[in-house]
Amino acid sequence: MSATLEPKSKFNGDAASNASKRKQTNGFGSPRQQAIAAVTSYQNNTPTLDFSEVSASELYGSNVFSKKVMKARLPKVVYKSLIATIESGKKLDPAVADVVASAMKDWAISKGATHYAHVFYPLTGATAEKHDSFITPDGEGNAITEFSGSQLIQGEPDGSSFPSGGIRATFEARGYTIWDVTSPAYILENPNGTTLCIPTAFVSWTGEALDKKTPVLRSMQALNTQAQRILKLFGHTDGAFVASTAGPEQEYFLVDRNFYFNRPDLLFAGRTLFGAKPPKGQQFEDHYFGAIPERVLAFMLEVDRELFKLGIPVKTRHNEVAPGQYEIAPLFESANLATDHQQLIMITLKRIAEKYGMACLTHEKPFAGVNGSGKHVNWSMGSSSQGNLLYPGDTPHDNAQFLVFCAAVIRAVHIYQGLLRSVVATAGNDHRLGANEAPPAIISIFLGDLLTDVFEQIKKGGAKSSLAKSTLTVGVDVLPPLPKDAGDRNRTSPFAFTGNRFEFRAVGANQSIAGPLVAMNTIVAESLDFCATQLEAATKGDASKLHGAVQTLLTEIINKHSAIIFNGNGYSEEWHAEAGTRGLLNRKTTADALPALGEKAVEELFSKYSVLSPRELSSRYHIYQEQYCLTVEVEAKLTLSMAKTSIFPACMRYLNELASTYSNLRAFDTQFDAEPLEEVASLVKSLQGAVSKLEEALHEAEDKELETKVKHLCDAVLPAMLTVRQCADELEGIVADDLWPLPKYQEMLFIK
Ligand code: ADP
Ligand code: MG
């Protein structure tokens, strides 16, 4: 024995020095092991919050320059004039600005503010702000605080570093921020002081929209104008502003920051570009609505507290389907306000997560193999006098009005399905749409059996002499009472009627909801325009003809557009086939979906309702293409660098260890099975091959025109990245655990 062991000792020495080298380079284990140790010994040291000291209702809105604050601090006439703008969309009287600015400043200073910031929403989907101090030197060595009406109304950030898609050349970098009265100013707290934040629109010096907010406001106006025509036909002439309403449900993941900082992919791309499927994923279905872990609940309580202060009506919080996934949803608000609030929710989630030693991931697909994150945008329209216009109601008369609004949405979604698909098209959302847990890329409407039945009956009732007509003529006889709550749910539909609103589920978790809302508002405005024009022509002011005209209109719409209605399983293969025969679009990727923004019909739609000029639209198309390219290129570069600088070296170390151990063993047992060694070696070779392919594909992307580049990144670069990942993920399954450099899925998803 000892004789056979003799030669081995040489290698033994190597193995020992390997092990000690490993120790040396890693200190107390690899960065990954250190991360695990740090996570498992986490102790919360944030000060505890106590809602019994200041109740949630007292906190609510305490940092908002709300109507209540305005009423208390502004002269009556000024207050009234502002409210008229906020509530009824009346033009803002610039004469009130000085008074409002001064009151706002005093209020903000009483809350500890030293600066004010115009907050705006550039086309990157992010939130931007430029801070200015209230302090102005008085020329005698002292300083006074100042905030004028013109400073409130207009700011001029250096816009040159925000994408304009060609609207504004750098030499004319001027971009203006303009006070949006309809979204209240608020105080943003920091441990070292507070800032008065003023939501603004961001436009070029020629008045073209450079932001996400401007078109939201314009589209709301368009929707109001057309909705008023319908309401007038039904005898409602009070003119109360019809606003679109939005309630976005935000899904997100939380991972410990120690893992986060050990994953360059999470840090820089927001999603894991590598990672083998864990033995335990979400298959137990034990996470959804499960008990919320203590650290996470503490985080949620603080998030809620901060959002309450900002007057954001957060209502629900719960675990989502995937491990480590959660959801937060506010009550719905007017679309513009909901959009601003949604941005604040995302910022707050990220900021507070840090305090609790975690990172909040809002990417649509941070982890392959478990559910992705969406942002269901619940959408409706309503006014102070009419309430929710998509509430079915229970009298036939209300039903008729409801059915017109509902049919208008159905028609709009059918005609503009390509546009709706394009406004949820991002590199991140591509991993979600069409995968097996998110809505498919085919846009369809889930109406629910009851409402579908109502429309089916209307369809039949269109036949003039049929018996059906006498029983079904809308608003005259006994239209079947509509369900108050459609009740039945369908999780696979990208666009579902849920009792009194539509839920646009294809929206991605990381997106601003502005784009989807602009699209919704505008296509429904167009559809209401169509309906109103037809009804006005048929009735010619004679109200007694209305119900007949409505019946004709509904029958026509449902005959033409019911192809968009689908109540079945959106994931099934049969649906994909059937959608094809129905002529519905199935645009699987951003590369397929974005070009809708370049279509003539879409251009005409947006210019007809003064929501986006052709130039504004094409600038957006350009920017979204660019963003797609930037995202995929960054991901590809990260894939390369992680494969080369962390995965490959780990595999080589392991290979070296295997090789020396193997030759040791062979010294006393020539039959020793070399299979593991060969397996690792062959996978490493595949990894190298895949890396070179990806390098080539990425290189080829360089000089391409934007449009072909998008296609190339989608068709060549992404698949090449995936091949690299597949090799690496296989290696993860066989390389010694203590050598593996990256935190693994099970660690990130389950260790809290
Ligand atoms: P679920 O998860 O069952 O879809 P949630 O309660 O999580 O439902 O979210 C429902 C969202 O729909 C909330 O934000 C809610 O305020 C919103 N909502 C309700 N009514 C309307 C409406 N009329 N317009 C827009 N959103 C609405
Ligand atoms: Mg939900």
JSON list of C-alpha atoms and ligand atoms in Angstrom, two decimals, residues 245-249 316 327 329-332 378-380 388 489 491 500-501 503, ligand 1:
[
{"chain": "A", "resi": 245, "resn": "THR", "atom": "CA", "xyz": [-58.46, 55.87, -13.79]},
{"chain": "A", "resi": 246, "resn": "ALA", "atom": "CA", "xyz": [-55.61, 53.48, -13.10]},
{"chain": "A", "resi": 247, "resn": "GLY", "atom": "CA", "xyz": [-54.79, 51.05, -10.33]},
{"chain": "A", "resi": 248, "resn": "PRO", "atom": "CA", "xyz": [-51.41, 49.43, -10.97]},
{"chain": "A", "resi": 249, "resn": "GLU", "atom": "CA", "xyz": [-50.45, 46.25, -9.12]},
{"chain": "A", "resi": 316, "resn": "THR", "atom": "CA", "xyz": [-52.75, 45.54, -0.48]},
{"chain": "A", "resi": 327, "resn": "GLU", "atom": "CA", "xyz": [-46.86, 42.54, -4.66]},
{"chain": "A", "resi": 329, "resn": "ALA", "atom": "CA", "xyz": [-51.12, 47.67, -4.99]},
{"chain": "A", "resi": 330, "resn": "PRO", "atom": "CA", "xyz": [-52.55, 51.09, -4.32]},
{"chain": "A", "resi": 331, "resn": "LEU", "atom": "CA", "xyz": [-56.19, 52.02, -4.77]},
{"chain": "A", "resi": 332, "resn": "PHE", "atom": "CA", "xyz": [-56.89, 53.41, -8.20]},
{"chain": "A", "resi": 378, "resn": "ASN", "atom": "CA", "xyz": [-56.40, 48.25, -13.91]},
{"chain": "A", "resi": 379, "resn": "TRP", "atom": "CA", "xyz": [-58.01, 50.82, -16.16]},
{"chain": "A", "resi": 380, "resn": "SER", "atom": "CA", "xyz": [-61.38, 52.49, -16.29]},
{"chain": "A", "resi": 388, "resn": "ASN", "atom": "CA", "xyz": [-67.32, 54.61, -12.95]},
{"chain": "A", "resi": 489, "resn": "ARG", "atom": "CA", "xyz": [-61.26, 35.08, -13.04]},
{"chain": "A", "resi": 491, "resn": "ARG", "atom": "CA", "xyz": [-55.20, 34.65, -15.05]},
{"chain": "A", "resi": 500, "resn": "ASN", "atom": "CA", "xyz": [-66.00, 47.23, -13.30]},
{"chain": "A", "resi": 501, "resn": "ARG", "atom": "CA", "xyz": [-62.69, 47.83, -15.09]},
{"chain": "A", "resi": 503, "resn": "GLU", "atom": "CA", "xyz": [-57.03, 44.84, -16.29]},
{"chain": "B", "resi": 1, "resn": "ADP", "atom": "P1", "xyz": [-56.39, 41.52, -8.05]},
{"chain": "B", "resi": 1, "resn": "ADP", "atom": "O1", "xyz": [-55.00, 41.16, -7.56]},
{"chain": "B", "resi": 1, "resn": "ADP", "atom": "O2", "xyz": [-57.43, 40.60, -7.60]},
{"chain": "B", "resi": 1, "resn": "ADP", "atom": "O3", "xyz": [-56.44, 41.81, -9.49]},
{"chain": "B", "resi": 1, "resn": "ADP", "atom": "P2", "xyz": [-56.08, 43.92, -6.45]},
{"chain": "B", "resi": 1, "resn": "ADP", "atom": "O4", "xyz": [-56.99, 44.23, -5.32]},
{"chain": "B", "resi": 1, "resn": "ADP", "atom": "O5", "xyz": [-54.69, 43.48, -6.12]},
{"chain": "B", "resi": 1, "resn": "ADP", "atom": "O6", "xyz": [-56.83, 42.88, -7.36]},
{"chain": "B", "resi": 1, "resn": "ADP", "atom": "O7", "xyz": [-55.96, 45.17, -7.39]},
{"chain": "B", "resi": 1, "resn": "ADP", "atom": "C1", "xyz": [-57.05, 45.70, -8.00]},
{"chain": "B", "resi": 1, "resn": "ADP", "atom": "C2", "xyz": [-56.69, 47.08, -8.48]},
{"chain": "B", "resi": 1, "resn": "ADP", "atom": "O8", "xyz": [-57.74, 47.56, -9.33]},
{"chain": "B", "resi": 1, "resn": "ADP", "atom": "C3", "xyz": [-56.59, 48.08, -7.33]},
{"chain": "B", "resi": 1, "resn": "ADP", "atom": "O9", "xyz": [-55.53, 48.97, -7.58]},
{"chain": "B", "resi": 1, "resn": "ADP", "atom": "C4", "xyz": [-57.92, 48.81, -7.46]},
{"chain": "B", "resi": 1, "resn": "ADP", "atom": "O10", "xyz": [-57.91, 50.09, -6.89]},
{"chain": "B", "resi": 1, "resn": "ADP", "atom": "C5", "xyz": [-58.05, 48.88, -8.97]},
{"chain": "B", "resi": 1, "resn": "ADP", "atom": "N1", "xyz": [-59.37, 49.35, -9.41]},
{"chain": "B", "resi": 1, "resn": "ADP", "atom": "C6", "xyz": [-60.57, 49.14, -8.85]},
{"chain": "B", "resi": 1, "resn": "ADP", "atom": "N2", "xyz": [-61.51, 49.87, -9.49]},
{"chain": "B", "resi": 1, "resn": "ADP", "atom": "C7", "xyz": [-60.89, 50.54, -10.49]},
{"chain": "B", "resi": 1, "resn": "ADP", "atom": "C8", "xyz": [-61.31, 51.49, -11.48]},
{"chain": "B", "resi": 1, "resn": "ADP", "atom": "N3", "xyz": [-62.56, 51.88, -11.60]},
{"chain": "B", "resi": 1, "resn": "ADP", "atom": "N4", "xyz": [-60.37, 51.99, -12.31]},
{"chain": "B", "resi": 1, "resn": "ADP", "atom": "C9", "xyz": [-59.10, 51.61, -12.20]},
{"chain": "B", "resi": 1, "resn": "ADP", "atom": "N5", "xyz": [-58.66, 50.74, -11.30]},
{"chain": "B", "resi": 1, "resn": "ADP", "atom": "C10", "xyz": [-59.53, 50.22, -10.44]}
]
